[in-house]
Amino acid sequence: MSLSNTPAPPDHGTGPDSPAAAFAEPTLTVKPRWVTGLVLVNVGINCAFFGPINIFIGQQAISIDEPSKEAVLSLATACGAAVSLVANPLFGALSDRTTSGFGRRAPWVLAGAVLAAIALLAMSGATTVALLVAFWCVVQLGANAAYAAITAAVPDRVPVLQRGKVGGLAAMGQTLGILTGAVFGAVVSGNFMVGYWLCAAALLLSVIPYLIHRDDPVLRKGVLPRFPLVAFLRGFWISPRLYPDFAWAGLTRFLVNVGNQLTIVYLLFFLRDVLKHDDPAAGVLVLTGIYAVMVMITAVVAGPWSDRVGRRKPFVIGSSAIIALAGLILAFFPVWPGALAGAAVLGVGFGAYVAVDYALLTQVLPVALDRGKDMGIINVANSLPQVVAPALALAAVTSWGGYRSLFLAAAVIGLLGAVFVVMIKGVR
């Protein structure tokens, strides 16, 4: 049984205040101020995610237990990602049924951002591995509540023919968030405590424009019938037999994200221990800057391009192959110029990928009533790689031949993601 089996709400019109407005397929183009709010939320959430993952947790791991820094980083990121596996679909499902006068999605954006910001401040004072891991799990809990809600807002409000463009701009916001975290890392010059405070401030400020211009239809109480907890929990299983395109889309996103995570998870240590970079944090900033520029260029080009031609799969397949190429460059050219080239190629591929694949995913959702829950399940394909990739990375670096093995594994897994896209039949 699935939440998709929940009886459809009665249709009393399709105006913005009608019960059906929250579930109707959107047809009106969204306003620039709404898109701006969406982009900024993505900036803040990804700063809160990747500032710590790429720089601050690694620096904190060095300060707590330098000989075991790789294991500490892998433990923290894996535990946090495990929390996100549950949090993202759970909060997405709860937002589907939220009847606040503030809207369905906005309350979770606000509450999630506040919780994550408080946990980031707590992380700044963590002096043990246990506290570091615990507070990072709370960051993941809050940030994923906000992310689940803002992700579901896109199929709620954006018509299909505009989703490539909006997906590209959302990808730009994600990349700006990653870049902002890298800038914070370079500015604080190893002071990870200040870095966490900056990430918390960025997250809180980023959600304000969206909350002001949220345009979030209210779901009235009593529109959806109550159902038992067991039915709610069963709803998180979506049959691959009944919805094969949804299953294939989730698998391909998982594989591509594993490949991407393997490429970047130990970037700070790769620069420090292999390339012998004088300032690894500054090196991460340079590589992230190159990556970010290329992501933003290709995302804002590929997303609208896919809207115009009415095709998604060729863009997703090609960009997945380019992401795999970045892993090969880093594997066989482990020098600073090779790292620069790898960052540029990774940015080209990932920018096109996240923009177009985001639009593709919104077109394979099973049922309109469950957009938040279903997008949350798809978002597991973003979170689960953060569990899998650190474990694979640790094994590759310590037991399977070092960083070359790590980057080769990233390339192979990314290519598998490209191959399985062809199995999606309902989207061109």
Short mmCIF file of C-alpha atoms in Angstrom, two decimals:
data_model
loop_
_atom_site.label_atom_id
_atom_site.label_comp_id
_atom_site.label_asym_id
_atom_site.label_seq_id
_atom_site.Cartn_x
_atom_site.Cartn_y
_atom_site.Cartn_z
CA MET A 1 0.00 0.00 0.00
CA SER A 2 1.24 3.49 -0.81
CA LEU A 3 0.30 7.00 0.16
CA SER A 4 -0.52 7.28 -3.53
CA ASN A 5 -3.55 5.10 -2.71
CA THR A 6 -4.92 7.85 -0.48
CA PRO A 7 -8.23 9.05 -1.96
CA ALA A 8 -7.87 12.22 -3.98
CA PRO A 9 -9.19 15.36 -2.27
CA PRO A 10 -12.49 16.71 -3.48
CA ASP A 11 -12.13 19.24 -6.27
CA HIS A 12 -13.81 22.50 -5.37
CA GLY A 13 -12.09 24.62 -8.01
CA THR A 14 -8.53 25.43 -8.95
CA GLY A 15 -8.12 28.98 -7.70
CA PRO A 16 -5.22 29.82 -5.39
CA ASP A 17 -7.44 29.44 -2.30
CA SER A 18 -9.25 26.28 -3.37
CA PRO A 19 -8.56 22.88 -1.78
CA ALA A 20 -7.37 21.56 -5.14
CA ALA A 21 -4.75 24.30 -5.62
CA ALA A 22 -2.13 22.44 -3.56
CA PHE A 23 -2.38 19.37 -5.82
CA ALA A 24 -3.12 20.82 -9.27
CA GLU A 25 -0.51 20.49 -11.99
CA PRO A 26 0.93 24.02 -12.25
CA THR A 27 0.36 25.93 -15.50
CA LEU A 28 1.30 29.52 -14.65
CA THR A 29 4.92 30.63 -15.02
CA VAL A 30 6.49 31.38 -11.64
CA LYS A 31 7.58 34.93 -10.85
CA PRO A 32 11.27 35.95 -10.74
CA ARG A 33 11.03 36.89 -7.05
CA TRP A 34 9.80 33.37 -6.21
CA VAL A 35 12.63 31.80 -8.22
CA THR A 36 15.11 34.12 -6.49
CA GLY A 37 13.87 32.93 -3.11
CA LEU A 38 14.17 29.31 -4.23
CA VAL A 39 17.74 29.88 -5.43
CA LEU A 40 18.79 31.59 -2.19
CA VAL A 41 17.42 28.76 -0.03
CA ASN A 42 19.52 26.37 -2.10
CA VAL A 43 22.55 28.61 -1.51
CA GLY A 44 22.10 28.54 2.26
CA ILE A 45 21.36 24.83 2.57
CA ASN A 46 24.34 23.82 0.45
CA CYS A 47 26.64 26.18 2.32
CA ALA A 48 25.51 24.46 5.52
CA PHE A 49 26.10 21.04 3.93
CA PHE A 50 29.34 21.45 2.02
CA GLY A 51 31.25 24.08 3.99
CA PRO A 52 31.53 21.53 6.82
CA ILE A 53 31.85 18.45 4.57
CA ASN A 54 34.55 19.86 2.29
CA ILE A 55 36.57 21.85 4.84
CA PHE A 56 35.47 22.37 8.43
CA ILE A 57 34.80 18.79 9.55
CA GLY A 58 38.16 17.76 8.06
CA GLN A 59 39.95 20.57 9.89
CA GLN A 60 38.12 19.72 13.09
CA ALA A 61 39.03 16.04 12.63
CA ILE A 62 42.70 17.03 12.38
CA SER A 63 42.43 19.02 15.62
CA ILE A 64 40.72 16.15 17.46
CA ASP A 65 42.65 13.14 16.13
CA GLU A 66 45.05 13.87 13.26
CA PRO A 67 46.31 10.27 12.73
CA SER A 68 42.71 9.11 12.23
CA LYS A 69 41.43 12.19 10.36
CA GLU A 70 40.14 10.20 7.36
CA ALA A 71 38.21 7.80 9.59
CA VAL A 72 36.75 10.65 11.66
CA LEU A 73 35.62 12.52 8.54
CA SER A 74 34.12 9.35 7.05
CA LEU A 75 32.31 8.52 10.31
CA ALA A 76 30.83 12.00 10.65
CA THR A 77 29.69 12.30 7.05
CA ALA A 78 28.33 8.76 6.94
CA CYS A 79 26.31 9.16 10.17
CA GLY A 80 24.96 12.51 9.03
CA ALA A 81 23.98 11.07 5.69
CA ALA A 82 22.26 8.15 7.42
CA VAL A 83 20.10 10.68 9.26
CA SER A 84 19.28 12.41 5.97
CA LEU A 85 18.11 9.10 4.48
CA VAL A 86 15.24 9.12 6.94
CA ALA A 87 14.76 12.87 7.38
CA ASN A 88 14.32 13.85 3.75
CA PRO A 89 11.40 11.59 2.79
CA LEU A 90 9.87 11.87 6.28
CA PHE A 91 9.73 15.65 6.30
CA GLY A 92 8.67 15.64 2.66
CA ALA A 93 5.71 13.42 3.57
CA LEU A 94 4.83 15.55 6.60
CA SER A 95 4.92 18.70 4.49
CA ASP A 96 2.49 17.07 2.03
CA ARG A 97 -0.10 16.97 4.81
CA THR A 98 0.76 20.19 6.67
CA THR A 99 -2.28 22.47 7.14
CA SER A 100 -0.54 25.57 8.49
CA GLY A 101 -1.86 28.96 7.43
CA PHE A 102 1.76 29.63 6.44
CA GLY A 103 1.49 27.02 3.68
CA ARG A 104 2.63 23.41 3.39
CA ARG A 105 6.33 23.84 2.60
CA ALA A 106 7.33 27.16 4.22
CA PRO A 107 6.99 26.03 7.87
CA TRP A 108 9.48 23.23 7.28
CA VAL A 109 11.90 25.53 5.45
CA LEU A 110 11.90 27.87 8.45
CA ALA A 111 12.00 25.25 11.21
CA GLY A 112 14.66 23.18 9.44
CA ALA A 113 16.92 26.18 8.86
CA VAL A 114 16.69 27.28 12.50
CA LEU A 115 17.45 23.78 13.83
CA ALA A 116 20.42 23.31 11.49
CA ALA A 117 21.83 26.74 12.36
CA ILE A 118 21.68 26.00 16.10
CA ALA A 119 23.44 22.66 15.55
CA LEU A 120 26.18 24.33 13.46
CA LEU A 121 26.86 26.71 16.33
CA ALA A 122 27.07 23.73 18.69
CA MET A 123 29.52 21.97 16.35
CA SER A 124 31.92 24.89 16.66
CA GLY A 125 32.57 23.93 20.27
CA ALA A 126 32.74 20.14 19.84
CA THR A 127 36.01 18.74 21.20
CA THR A 128 35.34 15.01 20.85
CA VAL A 129 34.47 12.75 17.94
CA ALA A 130 31.16 11.81 19.62
CA LEU A 131 30.01 15.43 19.92
CA LEU A 132 31.17 16.25 16.40
CA VAL A 133 29.17 13.36 14.95
CA ALA A 134 26.08 14.02 17.11
CA PHE A 135 25.83 17.71 16.23
CA TRP A 136 26.45 17.02 12.55
CA CYS A 137 23.54 14.57 12.60
CA VAL A 138 21.31 17.34 13.97
CA VAL A 139 22.53 19.67 11.21
CA GLN A 140 21.53 17.04 8.68
CA LEU A 141 18.13 16.61 10.35
CA GLY A 142 17.28 20.30 10.13
CA ALA A 143 18.82 21.02 6.74
CA ASN A 144 17.08 18.02 5.18
CA ALA A 145 13.72 19.16 6.53
CA ALA A 146 14.25 22.47 4.75
CA TYR A 147 15.61 20.80 1.63
CA ALA A 148 12.73 18.33 1.35
CA ALA A 149 10.24 21.18 1.52
CA ILE A 150 11.96 23.50 -0.95
CA THR A 151 12.49 20.65 -3.41
CA ALA A 152 8.79 19.75 -3.33
CA ALA A 153 7.89 23.38 -3.96
CA VAL A 154 9.15 23.07 -7.56
CA PRO A 155 6.63 20.50 -8.85
CA ASP A 156 4.04 22.33 -6.71
CA ARG A 157 4.53 25.68 -8.44
CA VAL A 158 6.59 25.32 -11.64
CA PRO A 159 5.03 24.14 -14.95
CA VAL A 160 6.83 21.33 -16.80
CA LEU A 161 8.02 23.58 -19.64
CA GLN A 162 9.80 25.86 -17.15
CA ARG A 163 11.36 23.19 -14.96
CA GLY A 164 14.61 22.87 -16.90
CA LYS A 165 15.23 26.60 -16.49
CA VAL A 166 14.28 26.60 -12.81
CA GLY A 167 16.30 23.42 -12.28
CA GLY A 168 19.32 25.15 -13.79
CA LEU A 169 18.91 28.16 -11.51
CA ALA A 170 18.44 25.87 -8.49
CA ALA A 171 21.67 24.11 -9.50
CA MET A 172 23.35 27.50 -9.69
CA GLY A 173 22.15 28.17 -6.14
CA GLN A 174 23.48 24.83 -4.94
CA THR A 175 26.85 25.60 -6.49
CA LEU A 176 26.97 29.10 -5.04
CA GLY A 177 26.34 27.50 -1.66
CA ILE A 178 29.26 25.10 -2.12
CA LEU A 179 31.46 27.99 -3.28
CA THR A 180 30.37 30.14 -0.35
CA GLY A 181 31.42 27.39 2.04
CA ALA A 182 34.82 27.22 0.33
CA VAL A 183 35.19 31.01 0.57
CA PHE A 184 34.41 30.83 4.28
CA GLY A 185 37.07 28.12 4.60
CA ALA A 186 39.70 30.32 2.97
CA VAL A 187 38.68 33.48 4.85
CA VAL A 188 38.77 31.96 8.33
CA SER A 189 42.20 30.43 7.58
CA GLY A 190 41.80 27.21 9.54
CA ASN A 191 39.54 28.62 12.26
CA PHE A 192 36.72 26.14 11.76
CA MET A 193 34.80 27.55 14.74
CA VAL A 194 34.25 30.84 12.92
CA GLY A 195 33.51 28.87 9.76
CA TYR A 196 30.57 27.11 11.40
CA TRP A 197 29.17 30.44 12.62
CA LEU A 198 29.39 31.88 9.11
CA CYS A 199 27.59 28.86 7.65
CA ALA A 200 24.82 29.18 10.25
CA ALA A 201 24.35 32.88 9.49
CA ALA A 202 24.28 32.24 5.75
CA LEU A 203 21.62 29.56 6.17
CA LEU A 204 19.32 31.74 8.29
CA LEU A 205 19.62 34.75 5.99
CA SER A 206 19.06 32.69 2.86
CA VAL A 207 15.53 31.57 3.72
CA ILE A 208 14.10 35.04 4.41
CA PRO A 209 13.28 36.08 0.79
CA TYR A 210 11.53 32.78 0.09
CA LEU A 211 9.45 33.02 3.26
CA ILE A 212 8.36 36.56 2.35
CA HIS A 213 7.36 35.60 -1.22
CA ARG A 214 6.56 31.92 -0.67
CA ASP A 215 3.31 31.74 -2.76
CA ASP A 216 2.59 28.47 -0.96
CA PRO A 217 -1.07 27.33 -1.26
CA VAL A 218 -2.65 26.45 2.06
CA LEU A 219 -4.00 22.94 2.56
CA ARG A 220 -7.19 23.22 4.56
CA LYS A 221 -7.81 20.92 7.51
CA GLY A 222 -10.02 17.98 6.65
CA VAL A 223 -9.27 18.02 2.91
CA LEU A 224 -7.16 14.87 3.17
CA PRO A 225 -8.55 11.96 5.18
CA ARG A 226 -6.74 10.68 8.22
CA PHE A 227 -5.05 7.32 7.89
CA PRO A 228 -3.22 4.96 10.27
CA LEU A 229 0.48 5.21 11.04
CA VAL A 230 1.07 1.85 9.36
CA ALA A 231 -0.35 3.15 6.08
CA PHE A 232 1.84 6.27 6.42
CA LEU A 233 4.98 4.16 6.84
CA ARG A 234 4.06 1.80 4.01
CA GLY A 235 3.71 4.79 1.75
CA PHE A 236 7.50 5.17 1.67
CA TRP A 237 7.71 2.04 -0.48
CA ILE A 238 7.07 2.85 -4.14
CA SER A 239 6.90 -0.29 -6.26
CA PRO A 240 9.50 -0.40 -9.06
CA ARG A 241 7.10 -2.67 -10.92
CA LEU A 242 4.30 -0.10 -10.87
CA TYR A 243 6.56 2.94 -11.32
CA PRO A 244 9.68 1.72 -13.18
CA ASP A 245 10.68 5.18 -14.47
CA PHE A 246 10.72 6.51 -10.90
CA ALA A 247 12.92 3.58 -9.82
CA TRP A 248 15.39 3.94 -12.72
CA ALA A 249 15.60 7.71 -12.20
CA GLY A 250 16.43 7.18 -8.53
CA LEU A 251 19.08 4.55 -9.31
CA THR A 252 20.83 6.68 -11.93
CA ARG A 253 20.88 9.70 -9.63
CA PHE A 254 22.32 7.54 -6.83
CA LEU A 255 25.13 6.20 -9.02
CA VAL A 256 26.09 9.59 -10.47
CA ASN A 257 26.12 11.13 -7.01
CA VAL A 258 28.30 8.33 -5.65
CA GLY A 259 30.78 9.03 -8.44
CA ASN A 260 30.67 12.76 -7.70
CA GLN A 261 31.06 12.27 -3.95
CA LEU A 262 34.02 9.93 -4.41
CA THR A 263 35.70 12.64 -6.45
CA ILE A 264 35.35 15.37 -3.81
CA VAL A 265 35.05 13.71 -0.39
CA TYR A 266 38.81 13.64 0.34
CA LEU A 267 39.73 16.68 -1.74
CA LEU A 268 41.27 18.52 1.23
CA PHE A 269 43.40 15.49 2.13
CA PHE A 270 44.30 14.86 -1.55
CA LEU A 271 45.73 18.36 -1.83
CA ARG A 272 47.49 18.09 1.52
CA ASP A 273 48.96 14.59 1.30
CA VAL A 274 49.37 13.84 -2.42
CA LEU A 275 49.83 17.18 -4.16
CA LYS A 276 51.63 18.67 -1.12
CA HIS A 277 49.79 21.93 -1.60
CA ASP A 278 51.09 24.73 0.64
CA ASP A 279 47.57 25.81 1.65
CA PRO A 280 45.05 22.99 1.12
CA ALA A 281 42.05 25.10 2.18
CA ALA A 282 42.99 27.77 -0.37
CA GLY A 283 43.49 25.02 -2.94
CA VAL A 284 39.98 23.72 -2.23
CA LEU A 285 38.69 27.26 -2.78
CA VAL A 286 40.44 27.54 -6.15
CA LEU A 287 39.18 24.15 -7.34
CA THR A 288 35.69 24.83 -6.01
CA GLY A 289 35.69 28.23 -7.74
CA ILE A 290 36.56 26.67 -11.10
CA TYR A 291 34.01 23.92 -10.54
CA ALA A 292 31.36 26.46 -9.53
CA VAL A 293 31.85 28.69 -12.56
CA MET A 294 31.53 25.75 -14.93
CA VAL A 295 28.49 24.37 -13.08
CA MET A 296 26.70 27.70 -13.26
CA ILE A 297 27.45 28.15 -16.95
CA THR A 298 26.35 24.70 -18.02
CA ALA A 299 23.36 24.58 -15.66
CA VAL A 300 21.79 27.79 -16.91
CA VAL A 301 22.48 26.74 -20.52
CA ALA A 302 21.51 23.05 -20.41
CA GLY A 303 18.33 23.47 -18.36
CA PRO A 304 16.53 25.91 -20.70
CA TRP A 305 17.99 24.09 -23.73
CA SER A 306 16.31 20.86 -22.60
CA ASP A 307 13.03 22.81 -22.17
CA ARG A 308 13.25 24.09 -25.75
CA VAL A 309 14.00 20.74 -27.39
CA GLY A 310 11.66 18.81 -25.11
CA ARG A 311 14.26 16.15 -24.29
CA ARG A 312 15.99 15.27 -21.02
CA LYS A 313 17.70 11.87 -21.41
CA PRO A 314 20.45 12.83 -23.92
CA PHE A 315 21.57 15.65 -21.62
CA VAL A 316 21.60 13.39 -18.56
CA ILE A 317 23.54 10.61 -20.35
CA GLY A 318 26.13 12.98 -21.82
CA SER A 319 26.68 14.89 -18.59
CA SER A 320 27.08 11.65 -16.59
CA ALA A 321 29.84 10.55 -18.97
CA ILE A 322 31.61 13.92 -18.56
CA ILE A 323 31.49 13.53 -14.76
CA ALA A 324 33.18 10.13 -15.15
CA LEU A 325 35.88 11.74 -17.30
CA ALA A 326 36.77 14.05 -14.41
CA GLY A 327 37.56 11.03 -12.25
CA LEU A 328 39.89 9.65 -14.95
CA ILE A 329 41.76 12.96 -15.16
CA LEU A 330 42.37 13.03 -11.41
CA ALA A 331 43.39 9.36 -11.41
CA PHE A 332 46.05 9.64 -14.11
CA PHE A 333 47.23 13.23 -13.66
CA PRO A 334 47.68 13.65 -9.87
CA VAL A 335 49.34 17.05 -10.16
CA TRP A 336 48.02 20.57 -9.61
CA PRO A 337 47.28 21.24 -13.33
CA GLY A 338 45.45 17.90 -13.46
CA ALA A 339 43.38 18.90 -10.43
CA LEU A 340 42.48 22.18 -12.14
CA ALA A 341 41.42 20.35 -15.30
CA GLY A 342 39.48 17.76 -13.31
CA ALA A 343 37.59 20.47 -11.42
CA ALA A 344 36.63 22.20 -14.68
CA VAL A 345 35.45 18.98 -16.36
CA LEU A 346 33.53 17.92 -13.25
CA GLY A 347 31.80 21.31 -13.21
CA VAL A 348 30.82 21.07 -16.88
CA GLY A 349 29.28 17.64 -16.39
CA PHE A 350 27.63 18.19 -13.03
CA GLY A 351 26.08 21.53 -13.97
CA ALA A 352 24.27 20.06 -16.95
CA TYR A 353 23.40 16.95 -14.97
CA VAL A 354 21.77 18.54 -11.93
CA ALA A 355 19.77 21.02 -14.02
CA VAL A 356 18.27 18.54 -16.46
CA ASP A 357 18.03 15.53 -14.16
CA TYR A 358 16.10 17.67 -11.67
CA ALA A 359 13.53 18.44 -14.36
CA LEU A 360 13.44 14.78 -15.40
CA LEU A 361 12.76 13.64 -11.84
CA THR A 362 9.77 15.95 -11.43
CA GLN A 363 8.25 14.31 -14.53
CA VAL A 364 8.35 10.75 -13.14
CA LEU A 365 6.67 11.42 -9.78
CA PRO A 366 3.88 8.88 -9.23
CA VAL A 367 1.09 11.01 -7.68
CA ALA A 368 0.53 14.75 -7.19
CA LEU A 369 -0.74 14.31 -3.61
CA ASP A 370 2.63 12.88 -2.54
CA ARG A 371 5.07 15.26 -4.23
CA GLY A 372 6.95 16.08 -1.05
CA LYS A 373 7.24 12.46 0.03
CA ASP A 374 8.21 11.24 -3.44
CA MET A 375 10.79 13.99 -3.98
CA GLY A 376 12.12 13.15 -0.52
CA ILE A 377 12.54 9.52 -1.57
CA ILE A 378 14.35 10.65 -4.71
CA ASN A 379 16.52 12.92 -2.56
CA VAL A 380 17.72 9.78 -0.79
CA ALA A 381 19.74 9.31 -3.98
CA ASN A 382 21.57 12.49 -2.94
CA SER A 383 21.98 11.46 0.69
CA LEU A 384 22.78 7.76 0.46
CA PRO A 385 25.98 8.44 -1.54
CA GLN A 386 27.20 10.41 1.48
CA VAL A 387 27.00 7.13 3.41
CA VAL A 388 28.38 4.89 0.68
CA ALA A 389 31.06 7.17 -0.75
CA PRO A 390 33.02 7.84 2.49
CA ALA A 391 33.19 4.10 3.19
CA LEU A 392 34.34 3.34 -0.37
CA ALA A 393 36.76 6.24 -0.25
CA LEU A 394 38.31 5.10 3.02
CA ALA A 395 38.73 1.56 1.65
CA ALA A 396 40.21 2.85 -1.63
CA VAL A 397 42.72 5.18 0.02
CA THR A 398 43.82 2.82 2.80
CA SER A 399 43.51 -0.65 1.22
CA TRP A 400 42.91 -0.55 -2.54
CA GLY A 401 45.85 1.41 -3.86
CA GLY A 402 45.30 5.00 -2.77
CA TYR A 403 43.81 7.96 -4.57
CA ARG A 404 44.15 6.54 -8.09
CA SER A 405 41.87 3.66 -7.13
CA LEU A 406 39.49 6.15 -5.54
CA PHE A 407 39.15 8.26 -8.69
CA LEU A 408 38.92 5.22 -11.00
CA ALA A 409 36.05 3.89 -8.90
CA ALA A 410 34.36 7.28 -9.21
CA ALA A 411 34.63 7.14 -13.01
CA VAL A 412 33.27 3.60 -13.35
CA ILE A 413 30.31 4.21 -11.04
CA GLY A 414 29.45 7.46 -12.82
CA LEU A 415 29.45 5.71 -16.19
CA LEU A 416 27.01 3.11 -14.86
CA GLY A 417 24.66 5.97 -14.02
CA ALA A 418 24.80 7.12 -17.63
CA VAL A 419 24.02 3.63 -18.91
CA PHE A 420 20.89 3.13 -16.82
CA VAL A 421 19.27 6.40 -17.93
CA VAL A 422 18.26 4.66 -21.16
CA MET A 423 15.86 2.47 -19.15
CA ILE A 424 13.58 5.43 -18.44
CA LYS A 425 10.74 5.19 -20.96
CA GLY A 426 8.24 7.89 -20.01
CA VAL A 427 10.57 10.85 -20.60
CA ARG A 428 12.42 11.56 -23.83
#
